Amino acid sequence: MGVFTAPENLSGHEQVVFCQDKSSGLRAIIAVYSTALGPALGGTRFYPYASEEEALHDVLDLSKGMAYKNAVAGLDLGGGKAVIWGDPVADKSEELLRAYGRFVESLGGRYYTACDVGTYVEDMDVISKETRYVTGRSEDHGGAGDSSVLTAYGVFQGMRAAADHKWGTPTLAGRTVGVAGIGKVGKHLITHLIDDGAKVVATDVSERAHDWLKTTHPNVDFVDTTEALIGSDIDVYAPCALGGALNDDSVPVLRASIVCGAANNQLAHPGVEKDLASRGILYAPDYVVNAGGVIQVADEIEGFNFNRAQRRASKIFDVTGEILRLADREGVPPAVAADRLAERRMANVGRLRTIHLP
């Protein structure tokens, strides 16, 4: 797959940069999908891809998703993403991260990076030694800290909005929520759900995550596999691990009435959103409800204030409700309605860039 001949759903990027530093072992790709609303913002994923093609596919897909996420979140930021091809446990080093930081700096502010799968706050602190264009740093370095805090909070707000739309009440009290993935975001989400009075069923491949659950929330039921989770009697399914959770195998057996989770790119391919709608399953678009993290790190650019960022993340409740109502009015799945809202804002606000300033 070539960059200029990528499938239609992955094309349209402004810039794709391949970065290599042989001494440190760095192999990275930075993809800028759009700067119509401002500098592109998106995290850096450190992952042992099976091939360069797989890494390229992921970064192109994720960067486009970030553009739509930032637009719907009301941020004056475009969309971008980066991937570092390698094993974060075996390959990550100060030298590699700083080499990557210099490549980010070389883009002159077109792209701001942040945490993602395989990268953490402490990594952003190292990267910031080489570039000004990094968010998600630790509080000791003037940053916003762990962005999973407001990611989970935003997903919870989106879930409340979906519950209000589906059942007429903005709470998960008395409902059973299945959480797939007890990682950085899933842990916080489970706490919000329990505090709201929901019953939680969870799964994760990590034994460490299972141990955390038994210690922290012993009343939460644990199932061994995601397949067992989606086939159980749950009201809401919350995918909080890697993408592609909603596919031709999972949707037909899914018993939940709502899907609302933190994972990116939950729809495995175009058309899955129609399959969900045909089964009467309400899908809260992933990039809408999981925008709390990007809202948190974007606030860092202004000089981070947690209370201000949380107030902004609270609006995910309103935006999710608006999209679900728009979907009903226009007779389209919520994923299509969300895309239309994002594209409208990128076009309308981006158009103002044609008014030249002195």
Coordinates of C-alpha atoms in Angstrom, one line a residue:
M1 CA 0.0 0.0 0.0
G2 CA 1.5 3.3 -1.0
V3 CA 0.8 6.7 0.7
F4 CA -0.6 8.3 -2.5
T5 CA -2.6 5.2 -3.5
A6 CA -4.1 4.4 -0.1
P7 CA -7.7 3.3 0.1
E8 CA -10.3 6.1 0.0
N9 CA -11.0 5.9 3.7
L10 CA -7.3 6.6 4.5
S11 CA -6.5 9.2 1.9
G12 CA -6.6 13.0 2.1
H13 CA -3.7 13.4 4.5
E14 CA -1.7 16.6 4.3
Q15 CA 1.6 15.1 5.3
V16 CA 3.2 11.8 6.2
V17 CA 6.7 11.7 7.6
F18 CA 8.8 8.6 7.9
C19 CA 11.5 9.0 10.6
Q20 CA 14.5 6.8 11.2
D21 CA 17.5 7.0 13.5
K22 CA 19.6 3.9 13.1
S23 CA 21.8 4.5 16.1
S24 CA 18.8 4.5 18.6
G25 CA 16.7 2.0 16.5
L26 CA 13.9 4.6 16.0
R27 CA 11.5 3.8 13.2
A28 CA 8.5 6.1 13.4
I29 CA 5.8 7.5 11.2
I30 CA 4.1 10.9 11.8
A31 CA 0.8 11.5 9.9
V32 CA -0.9 14.9 9.7
Y33 CA -4.4 14.5 8.4
S34 CA -5.6 18.1 8.7
T35 CA -4.6 21.5 10.0
A36 CA -7.8 23.2 8.9
L37 CA -8.6 24.1 12.5
G38 CA -5.1 24.5 13.8
P39 CA -1.9 22.5 14.5
A40 CA -2.5 18.7 14.4
L41 CA -2.7 17.1 17.8
G42 CA -2.6 13.4 18.5
G43 CA -0.7 10.8 20.6
T44 CA 2.3 8.6 19.8
R45 CA 1.6 4.9 19.8
F46 CA 4.6 2.6 20.5
Y47 CA 3.7 -0.8 19.2
P48 CA 5.3 -4.0 17.7
Y49 CA 3.5 -4.0 14.4
A50 CA 3.8 -7.1 12.3
S51 CA 4.9 -5.0 9.3
E52 CA 5.6 -1.5 8.0
E53 CA 2.3 -1.7 6.1
E54 CA 0.4 -2.4 9.3
A55 CA 2.1 0.5 11.0
L56 CA 1.3 2.9 8.1
H57 CA -2.3 1.7 8.0
D58 CA -2.7 2.4 11.7
V59 CA -1.2 5.8 11.7
L60 CA -3.2 7.0 8.7
D61 CA -6.4 5.7 10.2
L62 CA -5.7 7.1 13.7
S63 CA -4.7 10.5 12.5
K64 CA -7.9 10.9 10.5
G65 CA -9.8 9.9 13.6
M66 CA -8.0 12.6 15.6
A67 CA -9.0 15.3 13.1
Y68 CA -12.7 14.3 13.5
K69 CA -12.3 14.0 17.3
N70 CA -10.8 17.4 17.8
A71 CA -13.3 19.0 15.5
V72 CA -16.3 17.5 17.3
A73 CA -14.7 18.4 20.7
G74 CA -14.8 22.0 19.7
L75 CA -11.0 22.3 19.8
D76 CA -9.1 24.7 17.5
L77 CA -6.7 21.9 16.6
G78 CA -6.3 19.6 13.6
G79 CA -5.7 15.9 13.6
G80 CA -2.5 13.9 13.6
K81 CA -0.9 10.8 15.0
A82 CA 2.4 9.1 15.3
V83 CA 3.5 5.5 15.6
I84 CA 6.9 4.2 16.8
W85 CA 7.4 0.7 15.3
G86 CA 8.9 -1.5 18.0
D87 CA 8.4 -3.2 21.4
P88 CA 8.0 -0.5 24.1
V89 CA 9.3 -2.9 26.7
A90 CA 12.4 -4.0 24.9
D91 CA 13.2 -1.1 22.5
K92 CA 12.3 2.1 24.4
S93 CA 15.2 4.2 25.5
E94 CA 16.0 7.8 26.3
E95 CA 18.1 8.1 23.1
L96 CA 15.2 6.8 21.0
L97 CA 12.6 9.1 22.5
R98 CA 14.8 12.1 22.2
A99 CA 15.6 11.3 18.6
Y100 CA 11.8 11.1 18.0
G101 CA 11.4 14.4 19.8
R102 CA 13.8 16.1 17.3
F103 CA 11.7 14.8 14.4
V104 CA 8.6 16.3 16.0
E105 CA 10.4 19.6 16.5
S106 CA 11.5 19.6 12.8
L107 CA 7.8 20.0 11.8
G108 CA 7.8 23.4 13.3
G109 CA 4.6 23.1 15.3
R110 CA 2.4 21.5 12.6
Y111 CA 2.1 18.5 15.0
Y112 CA 1.8 18.3 18.8
T113 CA 2.3 14.8 20.3
A114 CA 1.0 13.2 23.4
C115 CA 0.6 9.8 25.1
D116 CA -1.0 6.8 23.5
V117 CA -0.7 3.0 23.7
G118 CA 2.8 2.1 24.8
T119 CA 3.8 5.7 25.8
Y120 CA 3.4 7.4 29.1
V121 CA 3.7 10.7 30.9
E122 CA 7.4 10.1 31.7
D123 CA 8.0 9.4 28.0
M124 CA 6.6 12.8 27.1
D125 CA 8.9 14.4 29.7
V126 CA 11.9 12.9 27.9
I127 CA 10.5 13.9 24.4
S128 CA 10.0 17.4 25.7
K129 CA 13.8 17.8 26.1
E130 CA 14.0 18.0 22.3
T131 CA 10.7 19.6 21.3
R132 CA 8.3 22.3 22.4
Y133 CA 5.4 20.6 20.7
V134 CA 4.5 17.9 23.2
T135 CA 1.6 17.6 25.6
G136 CA 0.7 15.1 28.3
R137 CA 3.8 15.8 30.4
S138 CA 3.9 15.3 34.1
E139 CA 2.7 17.9 36.5
D140 CA 6.3 18.4 37.7
H141 CA 7.2 19.5 34.1
G142 CA 4.2 21.8 33.8
G143 CA 2.0 19.3 32.1
A144 CA -1.5 17.8 32.4
G145 CA -0.4 14.5 33.8
D146 CA -2.2 11.3 32.9
S147 CA -4.8 12.0 30.2
S148 CA -6.7 8.7 31.0
V149 CA -8.3 10.5 33.9
L150 CA -10.5 12.8 31.7
T151 CA -10.7 10.2 28.9
A152 CA -12.6 7.9 31.3
Y153 CA -14.6 10.9 32.6
G154 CA -15.7 11.8 29.1
V155 CA -16.6 8.2 28.2
F156 CA -18.8 8.2 31.3
Q157 CA -20.5 11.4 30.3
G158 CA -21.1 10.0 26.8
M159 CA -22.5 6.9 28.3
R160 CA -24.9 8.9 30.5
A161 CA -26.0 10.8 27.3
A162 CA -26.6 7.5 25.5
A163 CA -28.6 6.1 28.5
D164 CA -30.7 9.3 28.5
H165 CA -31.4 8.9 24.8
K166 CA -32.2 5.2 25.0
W167 CA -33.9 4.9 28.4
G168 CA -34.9 8.5 29.2
T169 CA -32.6 8.9 32.3
P170 CA -29.0 10.1 32.3
T171 CA -27.7 7.5 34.7
L172 CA -26.3 3.9 34.6
A173 CA -27.8 3.1 38.0
G174 CA -29.3 -0.4 38.0
R175 CA -27.7 -1.2 34.6
T176 CA -25.1 -3.8 33.8
V177 CA -22.0 -2.5 32.0
G178 CA -19.5 -4.8 30.4
V179 CA -16.0 -3.2 30.3
A180 CA -13.5 -4.9 27.9
G181 CA -10.0 -3.7 28.9
I182 CA -9.0 -2.8 32.4
G183 CA -6.1 -0.5 31.4
K184 CA -5.4 3.1 32.1
V185 CA -8.9 4.3 31.0
G186 CA -10.9 1.2 32.0
K187 CA -9.8 1.4 35.6
H188 CA -11.1 5.0 36.0
L189 CA -14.3 4.2 34.0
I190 CA -15.1 1.2 36.3
T191 CA -14.8 3.5 39.3
H192 CA -17.2 6.1 37.8
L193 CA -19.7 3.4 36.9
I194 CA -19.7 1.9 40.4
D195 CA -20.1 5.3 42.0
D196 CA -23.1 5.8 39.7
G197 CA -24.7 2.6 40.9
A198 CA -24.1 0.4 37.9
K199 CA -23.2 -3.3 38.1
V200 CA -19.9 -3.9 36.2
V201 CA -18.6 -7.0 34.4
A202 CA -15.1 -6.8 33.1
T203 CA -12.4 -8.7 31.2
D204 CA -8.8 -8.2 30.3
V205 CA -6.0 -10.4 29.0
S206 CA -3.6 -9.1 31.7
E207 CA -3.3 -11.0 34.9
R208 CA -2.1 -7.8 36.6
A209 CA -5.3 -6.1 35.6
H210 CA -7.3 -9.0 37.0
D211 CA -5.4 -8.7 40.3
W212 CA -6.1 -5.0 40.4
L213 CA -9.8 -5.6 40.0
K214 CA -9.9 -8.2 42.7
T215 CA -8.1 -5.9 45.1
T216 CA -9.8 -2.6 44.3
H217 CA -13.3 -3.7 43.2
P218 CA -13.9 -7.2 44.5
N219 CA -17.7 -6.9 43.7
V220 CA -17.0 -6.6 40.0
D221 CA -17.5 -9.8 38.1
F222 CA -14.6 -10.9 35.9
V223 CA -15.0 -13.1 32.7
D224 CA -12.1 -14.7 30.9
T225 CA -12.7 -13.5 27.4
T226 CA -14.3 -10.6 25.4
E227 CA -16.4 -13.2 23.6
A228 CA -17.9 -14.3 26.9
L229 CA -18.5 -10.7 27.9
I230 CA -20.4 -9.6 24.7
G231 CA -22.5 -12.7 24.8
S232 CA -23.6 -12.1 28.4
D233 CA -26.6 -10.2 29.7
I234 CA -25.3 -6.7 29.7
D235 CA -27.0 -3.4 29.0
V236 CA -24.0 -1.5 27.9
Y237 CA -20.8 -2.7 26.2
A238 CA -17.7 -0.6 26.7
P239 CA -14.8 -1.5 24.5
C240 CA -11.7 0.0 26.2
A241 CA -8.8 -1.9 24.5
L242 CA -7.6 -1.8 20.9
G243 CA -9.8 -1.0 17.9
G244 CA -11.9 -3.2 15.7
A245 CA -14.1 -4.5 18.6
L246 CA -17.3 -4.1 16.6
N247 CA -17.0 -6.5 13.7
D248 CA -18.8 -9.2 11.7
D249 CA -18.3 -11.7 14.4
S250 CA -19.1 -9.6 17.5
V251 CA -22.1 -7.6 16.4
P252 CA -24.4 -10.5 15.6
V253 CA -23.9 -12.0 19.2
L254 CA -23.8 -8.7 21.1
R255 CA -26.6 -8.5 23.6
A256 CA -26.1 -5.0 24.9
S257 CA -28.5 -2.2 24.0
I258 CA -25.7 0.5 24.0
V259 CA -22.1 0.5 22.9
C260 CA -20.0 3.3 24.4
G261 CA -16.3 2.8 25.2
A262 CA -12.9 4.4 25.1
A263 CA -11.2 2.4 22.4
N264 CA -10.4 4.1 19.1
N265 CA -11.6 2.9 15.8
Q266 CA -14.2 0.4 17.2
L267 CA -15.9 -0.1 13.9
A268 CA -13.8 -2.8 12.1
H269 CA -15.0 -1.6 8.7
P270 CA -17.6 0.7 7.0
G271 CA -21.0 -0.8 7.3
V272 CA -20.7 -2.1 10.9
E273 CA -22.6 1.0 12.1
K274 CA -25.5 0.0 9.9
D275 CA -25.4 -3.5 11.3
L276 CA -25.6 -2.1 14.9
A277 CA -28.5 0.2 13.9
S278 CA -30.4 -2.7 12.3
R279 CA -30.2 -4.6 15.5
G280 CA -31.5 -1.7 17.5
I281 CA -28.1 -1.2 19.3
L282 CA -27.3 2.5 20.0
Y283 CA -23.7 3.3 19.2
A284 CA -22.1 6.3 20.8
P285 CA -19.3 7.2 18.3
D286 CA -15.9 6.4 19.9
Y287 CA -14.1 9.5 18.9
V288 CA -16.9 11.6 20.4
V289 CA -17.0 10.0 23.8
N290 CA -13.3 9.4 24.3
A291 CA -12.3 13.0 23.6
G292 CA -11.8 13.8 27.2
G293 CA -8.1 12.9 27.0
V294 CA -7.4 15.1 24.1
I295 CA -9.3 17.9 25.8
Q296 CA -7.0 17.5 28.8
V297 CA -3.8 17.6 26.9
A298 CA -5.0 20.4 24.7
D299 CA -5.6 22.5 27.7
E300 CA -1.9 22.1 28.5
I301 CA -1.1 24.3 25.5
E302 CA -2.8 27.2 27.3
G303 CA -1.2 26.4 30.7
F304 CA -2.9 23.5 32.3
N305 CA -5.9 23.9 34.6
F306 CA -7.6 20.7 35.6
N307 CA -10.9 22.2 36.6
R308 CA -11.1 24.1 33.3
A309 CA -10.3 21.0 31.4
Q310 CA -12.9 18.9 33.3
R311 CA -15.6 21.5 32.6
R312 CA -14.8 21.2 28.9
A313 CA -14.8 17.4 29.1
S314 CA -18.3 17.6 30.8
K315 CA -19.6 19.0 27.5
I316 CA -19.1 15.5 25.9
F317 CA -22.6 14.8 27.5
D318 CA -24.1 17.6 25.5
V319 CA -22.3 16.8 22.2
T320 CA -23.1 13.1 22.4
G321 CA -26.8 13.9 22.9
E322 CA -26.7 16.4 20.0
I323 CA -25.3 13.7 17.7
L324 CA -27.8 11.1 18.7
R325 CA -30.7 13.5 18.1
L326 CA -29.1 14.5 14.8
A327 CA -28.9 10.9 13.7
D328 CA -32.6 10.4 14.5
R329 CA -33.6 13.5 12.6
E330 CA -31.6 12.7 9.5
G331 CA -32.3 8.9 9.6
V332 CA -28.6 7.9 9.7
P333 CA -26.5 5.9 12.2
P334 CA -24.8 8.1 14.9
A335 CA -21.4 7.4 13.4
V336 CA -22.5 9.1 10.2
A337 CA -24.1 12.0 12.1
A338 CA -20.8 12.5 14.0
D339 CA -18.8 12.6 10.8
R340 CA -21.1 15.1 9.3
L341 CA -20.8 17.4 12.3
A342 CA -17.0 17.1 12.3
E343 CA -16.7 17.7 8.5
R344 CA -19.1 20.7 8.8
R345 CA -16.9 22.4 11.4
M346 CA -13.7 21.7 9.6
A347 CA -15.1 23.2 6.4
N348 CA -16.8 26.2 8.0
V349 CA -14.1 27.2 10.4
G350 CA -11.3 26.1 8.1
R351 CA -12.7 28.3 5.4
L352 CA -11.9 31.4 7.5
R353 CA -8.2 30.7 6.9
T354 CA -8.8 32.1 3.4
I355 CA -9.3 35.5 4.9
H356 CA -5.7 36.7 4.9
L357 CA -4.4 38.7 7.8
P358 CA -1.5 41.2 7.7

